[in-house]
Amino acid sequence: MLCVALMMSCLWVVHGTKTTLHVAEESDINTLIGHTGSEILPTLSKAVRSDLVYSMIGTGEHASLVKLNKQNGNLYTAELIDRESACGNSETCSIHLRVALYSAKASYFEIVDVEILIDDINDHAPTFANDRISINVPESTPVGTVLTTVTAIDRDSTEKHRNITYEAQLTEVFGLQVVHNKDGLRVASVILLQPLDRETTDSYRENIRASDGDQQVSESSSINIDITVTDVNDNYPQFEQSSYNITVNENTTIGTIVLTVMASDDDIRDN
């Protein structure tokens, strides 16, 4: 404490007091965050508390997001707080204020450093770049081939809310593989598990869903994958019969058509 002579009176000045408060992002405007001197108010005498006045004497980054009631010392949200806009993907996000508490009656003056921690909520769903993609896969593609890879991105700040998991609704022909890429993001790959046969099935529609957070507050989105099986020349032309027996008269005119045969191929176009 420091006793300062001011107009023939003694003003007790106290430094070094700190108050830590929390506020959840997306809280409504005018939401009560807490009291500036919540940690020291119980220690003050009734005389000091009776006419305390509060004043903001120093602010740090993002201070415009909150406001101070000078009469009662309460802090409120002044704007809708978006943690991701304020702090990006930082694990910690805070507002720093310096507030003066002054009692003229009790000749008391105190400076309080206030830290308001902005708590992340799960307000963003993981999203894919597109909600649908289409790929062509030759029917001769080997089993085990990765056919396509998709990645969901979550804009939430903290790891617990952007911990993405993938689920797939796939036919038995395909499987899902989830790995981390070089940037540390989880990516989902569709893998071929069984041989393809275009002549049996020429297209598939698969779905992958990305979810984040725990089951109670999970957000999710999905992507549809349209797979077209393209033709390769994997079938021989086949005659309608394996052998033909015909009888031709000995006086048949030259140029007479004596037999017509037809072969078909299950492949398409030039195959």
Coordinates of C-alpha atoms in Angstrom, one line a residue:
M1 CA 0.0 0.0 0.0
L2 CA 1.1 3.6 -0.6
C3 CA -0.2 6.6 1.3
V4 CA -0.4 9.6 -1.0
A5 CA -0.9 13.2 0.2
L6 CA -3.7 14.6 -1.8
M7 CA -5.4 17.9 -0.7
M8 CA -4.4 17.3 2.9
S9 CA -5.9 13.8 3.0
C10 CA -4.4 10.4 2.9
L11 CA -5.4 8.2 -0.1
W12 CA -4.6 4.5 0.2
V13 CA -3.5 3.1 -3.1
V14 CA -3.4 -0.7 -3.7
H15 CA -1.7 -2.3 -6.7
G16 CA -1.3 -5.9 -7.9
T17 CA -4.9 -7.2 -7.5
K18 CA -6.1 -9.5 -10.2
T19 CA -9.6 -10.8 -11.1
T20 CA -10.1 -13.7 -13.5
L21 CA -13.6 -14.1 -15.1
H22 CA -15.0 -16.4 -17.8
V23 CA -17.6 -15.7 -20.6
A24 CA -18.8 -18.2 -23.2
E25 CA -18.6 -17.0 -26.8
E26 CA -21.9 -16.3 -28.6
S27 CA -23.4 -15.1 -25.3
D28 CA -26.2 -12.6 -25.7
I29 CA -25.4 -8.9 -25.6
N30 CA -25.7 -7.5 -22.0
T31 CA -24.9 -10.9 -20.5
L32 CA -23.4 -10.6 -17.0
I33 CA -19.8 -11.7 -17.0
G34 CA -18.9 -11.0 -13.4
H35 CA -17.8 -8.4 -10.9
T36 CA -14.6 -6.5 -11.5
G37 CA -13.5 -6.9 -7.9
S38 CA -15.1 -10.2 -7.1
E39 CA -11.9 -11.5 -5.4
I40 CA -11.3 -8.5 -3.2
L41 CA -14.7 -7.1 -2.5
P42 CA -15.3 -9.4 0.5
T43 CA -12.1 -8.0 2.1
L44 CA -13.2 -4.4 1.9
S45 CA -14.8 -2.6 4.8
K46 CA -18.4 -1.5 4.7
A47 CA -17.3 2.1 4.5
V48 CA -15.2 1.5 1.4
R49 CA -17.9 -0.5 -0.3
S50 CA -20.6 2.0 0.4
D51 CA -19.5 4.5 -2.3
L52 CA -17.2 2.7 -4.6
V53 CA -16.9 4.0 -8.1
Y54 CA -15.4 1.9 -10.9
S55 CA -13.5 3.3 -13.9
M56 CA -11.7 1.6 -16.8
I57 CA -8.2 3.1 -16.9
G58 CA -6.5 0.7 -19.3
T59 CA -7.6 -1.8 -21.9
G60 CA -6.0 -4.5 -24.0
E61 CA -7.0 -6.2 -27.2
H62 CA -10.8 -7.0 -27.8
A63 CA -11.8 -4.7 -24.9
S64 CA -14.6 -3.3 -27.0
L65 CA -16.4 -6.6 -26.6
V66 CA -17.2 -5.8 -23.0
K67 CA -18.6 -2.8 -21.0
L68 CA -18.3 -1.7 -17.3
N69 CA -21.1 -0.5 -15.1
K70 CA -19.3 2.3 -13.2
Q71 CA -21.8 2.2 -10.3
N72 CA -21.8 -1.5 -9.4
G73 CA -18.6 -2.8 -11.0
N74 CA -20.2 -5.5 -13.1
L75 CA -18.9 -6.4 -16.5
Y76 CA -21.3 -7.2 -19.4
T77 CA -20.9 -8.3 -23.0
A78 CA -21.1 -5.3 -25.3
E79 CA -21.2 -7.3 -28.5
L80 CA -21.8 -10.8 -29.7
I81 CA -18.4 -12.5 -29.1
D82 CA -17.1 -14.8 -31.8
R83 CA -14.0 -16.5 -30.4
E84 CA -12.7 -17.6 -33.8
S85 CA -12.9 -14.1 -35.1
A86 CA -11.1 -12.7 -32.1
C87 CA -8.4 -15.3 -31.6
G88 CA -8.4 -17.7 -34.5
N89 CA -7.5 -21.3 -33.4
S90 CA -5.6 -20.3 -30.3
E91 CA -6.2 -22.6 -27.3
T92 CA -6.5 -19.5 -25.1
C93 CA -8.4 -16.3 -25.8
S94 CA -8.7 -13.5 -23.3
I95 CA -9.6 -9.8 -22.8
H96 CA -7.4 -7.7 -20.5
L97 CA -8.7 -4.7 -18.6
R98 CA -7.3 -2.4 -15.9
V99 CA -10.1 -1.0 -13.6
A100 CA -9.8 1.5 -10.9
L101 CA -11.9 1.2 -7.7
Y102 CA -12.3 4.5 -5.8
S103 CA -14.0 5.5 -2.6
A104 CA -13.9 9.2 -1.8
K105 CA -15.5 8.7 1.6
A106 CA -12.9 6.1 2.7
S107 CA -10.0 7.7 0.8
Y108 CA -9.5 4.4 -0.9
F109 CA -8.1 3.7 -4.4
E110 CA -7.3 0.3 -5.9
I111 CA -6.2 -0.8 -9.4
V112 CA -7.5 -4.3 -10.5
D113 CA -6.1 -6.2 -13.5
V114 CA -9.0 -8.1 -15.0
E115 CA -8.6 -11.1 -17.3
I116 CA -11.7 -12.3 -19.1
L117 CA -11.2 -15.7 -20.6
I118 CA -13.5 -16.3 -23.7
D119 CA -14.6 -20.0 -23.5
D120 CA -15.0 -21.9 -26.8
I121 CA -18.3 -23.5 -27.6
N122 CA -19.0 -26.0 -30.3
D123 CA -20.7 -23.5 -32.6
H124 CA -19.2 -24.7 -35.9
A125 CA -19.9 -28.0 -37.7
P126 CA -17.1 -29.6 -39.7
T127 CA -17.6 -28.9 -43.4
F128 CA -16.4 -30.4 -46.6
A129 CA -15.4 -28.2 -49.6
N130 CA -18.3 -29.7 -51.5
D131 CA -21.4 -31.6 -50.5
R132 CA -21.1 -33.9 -53.5
I133 CA -18.2 -35.2 -55.7
S134 CA -18.2 -37.5 -58.7
I135 CA -15.3 -39.9 -59.7
N136 CA -14.7 -42.4 -62.5
V137 CA -13.1 -45.7 -61.6
P138 CA -12.0 -48.2 -64.2
E139 CA -13.4 -51.7 -63.6
S140 CA -9.9 -53.1 -63.7
T141 CA -8.8 -51.1 -60.6
P142 CA -6.9 -53.4 -58.2
V143 CA -8.4 -54.2 -54.8
G144 CA -6.8 -52.0 -52.1
T145 CA -6.6 -48.9 -54.3
V146 CA -7.5 -45.5 -52.7
L147 CA -10.2 -44.1 -54.9
T148 CA -10.6 -40.7 -53.4
T149 CA -9.8 -38.7 -50.3
V150 CA -12.0 -36.1 -48.6
T151 CA -11.2 -33.7 -45.7
A152 CA -13.6 -31.9 -43.3
I153 CA -12.5 -28.6 -41.7
D154 CA -13.9 -27.3 -38.4
R155 CA -13.6 -23.6 -37.5
D156 CA -13.9 -24.1 -33.8
S157 CA -10.9 -22.8 -31.8
T158 CA -10.1 -25.6 -29.4
E159 CA -9.0 -29.1 -30.1
K160 CA -11.9 -30.7 -28.1
H161 CA -14.4 -29.1 -30.5
R162 CA -12.6 -29.8 -33.7
N163 CA -11.7 -33.4 -33.0
I164 CA -13.3 -34.8 -36.2
T165 CA -14.4 -38.3 -36.6
Y166 CA -15.7 -39.9 -39.8
E167 CA -18.5 -42.4 -40.4
A168 CA -19.4 -43.9 -43.8
Q169 CA -22.4 -45.5 -45.3
L170 CA -20.7 -47.6 -47.9
T171 CA -21.6 -50.7 -49.9
E172 CA -19.6 -53.8 -49.2
V173 CA -17.4 -53.1 -52.2
F174 CA -15.8 -50.1 -50.5
G175 CA -14.1 -49.4 -47.2
L176 CA -13.2 -46.3 -45.2
Q177 CA -9.7 -45.4 -44.1
V178 CA -8.9 -42.5 -41.8
V179 CA -5.4 -41.1 -41.4
H180 CA -3.6 -37.9 -40.5
N181 CA -2.1 -35.9 -43.4
K182 CA 1.1 -33.9 -43.3
D183 CA -0.7 -31.0 -41.7
G184 CA -2.1 -33.1 -38.9
L185 CA -5.7 -33.1 -40.2
R186 CA -7.8 -36.2 -40.2
V187 CA -8.6 -37.2 -43.8
A188 CA -11.0 -39.9 -45.0
S189 CA -10.2 -42.2 -47.9
V190 CA -12.5 -44.5 -49.8
I191 CA -10.7 -47.8 -50.6
L192 CA -11.7 -50.6 -53.0
L193 CA -12.3 -53.8 -51.1
Q194 CA -13.7 -56.0 -53.9
P195 CA -13.2 -56.3 -57.7
L196 CA -15.5 -54.1 -59.8
D197 CA -17.5 -55.4 -62.8
R198 CA -19.1 -52.7 -64.8
E199 CA -21.3 -55.2 -66.6
T200 CA -22.9 -56.1 -63.2
T201 CA -23.0 -52.7 -61.5
D202 CA -21.9 -49.5 -63.3
S203 CA -22.4 -46.9 -60.6
Y204 CA -22.5 -46.5 -56.8
R205 CA -23.5 -43.7 -54.4
E206 CA -21.7 -43.6 -51.1
N207 CA -21.8 -41.2 -48.2
I208 CA -19.3 -40.0 -45.6
R209 CA -20.3 -38.0 -42.5
A210 CA -17.9 -35.9 -40.4
S211 CA -18.7 -35.2 -36.7
D212 CA -17.0 -33.2 -34.0
G213 CA -17.0 -32.9 -30.2
D214 CA -18.8 -35.4 -27.9
Q215 CA -22.1 -37.0 -28.5
Q216 CA -24.1 -34.5 -26.5
V217 CA -23.0 -31.4 -28.5
S218 CA -21.8 -32.9 -31.7
E219 CA -22.1 -31.0 -35.0
S220 CA -21.9 -32.8 -38.3
S221 CA -22.1 -32.6 -42.1
S222 CA -21.8 -35.1 -44.9
I223 CA -20.6 -35.5 -48.5
N224 CA -22.1 -37.8 -51.2
I225 CA -19.6 -39.6 -53.5
D226 CA -20.9 -40.7 -56.9
I227 CA -18.7 -43.4 -58.3
T228 CA -19.0 -44.3 -62.0
V229 CA -17.4 -47.6 -63.1
T230 CA -15.8 -47.2 -66.5
D231 CA -15.5 -50.0 -69.0
V232 CA -12.3 -51.9 -69.9
N233 CA -12.0 -54.5 -72.6
D234 CA -12.4 -57.5 -70.3
N235 CA -14.9 -59.6 -72.2
Y236 CA -14.5 -61.7 -75.4
P237 CA -17.1 -61.5 -78.1
Q238 CA -19.5 -64.5 -78.0
F239 CA -21.4 -66.2 -80.8
E240 CA -25.0 -67.1 -80.1
Q241 CA -24.1 -70.8 -80.6
S242 CA -20.8 -72.6 -80.2
S243 CA -21.3 -74.6 -83.5
Y244 CA -23.5 -74.4 -86.6
N245 CA -24.6 -77.2 -89.0
I246 CA -26.1 -76.3 -92.4
T247 CA -27.0 -78.0 -95.6
V248 CA -26.3 -76.4 -99.0
N249 CA -27.6 -77.7 -102.4
E250 CA -24.8 -78.4 -104.9
N251 CA -26.4 -76.1 -107.4
T252 CA -26.6 -73.1 -105.1
T253 CA -25.8 -69.9 -106.9
I254 CA -22.5 -68.2 -106.2
G255 CA -23.1 -65.2 -103.8
T256 CA -26.0 -66.8 -102.0
I257 CA -26.0 -66.2 -98.2
V258 CA -26.0 -69.6 -96.7
L259 CA -25.6 -68.7 -93.0
T260 CA -25.8 -65.6 -90.8
V261 CA -24.1 -65.6 -87.4
M262 CA -23.9 -62.9 -84.8
A263 CA -21.4 -62.3 -82.0
S264 CA -22.0 -60.0 -79.0
D265 CA -19.7 -58.4 -76.5
D266 CA -20.8 -57.2 -73.0
D267 CA -18.2 -54.4 -73.2
I268 CA -19.4 -51.0 -74.4
R269 CA -18.3 -48.7 -77.2
D270 CA -15.0 -49.6 -78.9
N271 CA -14.4 -52.4 -76.3

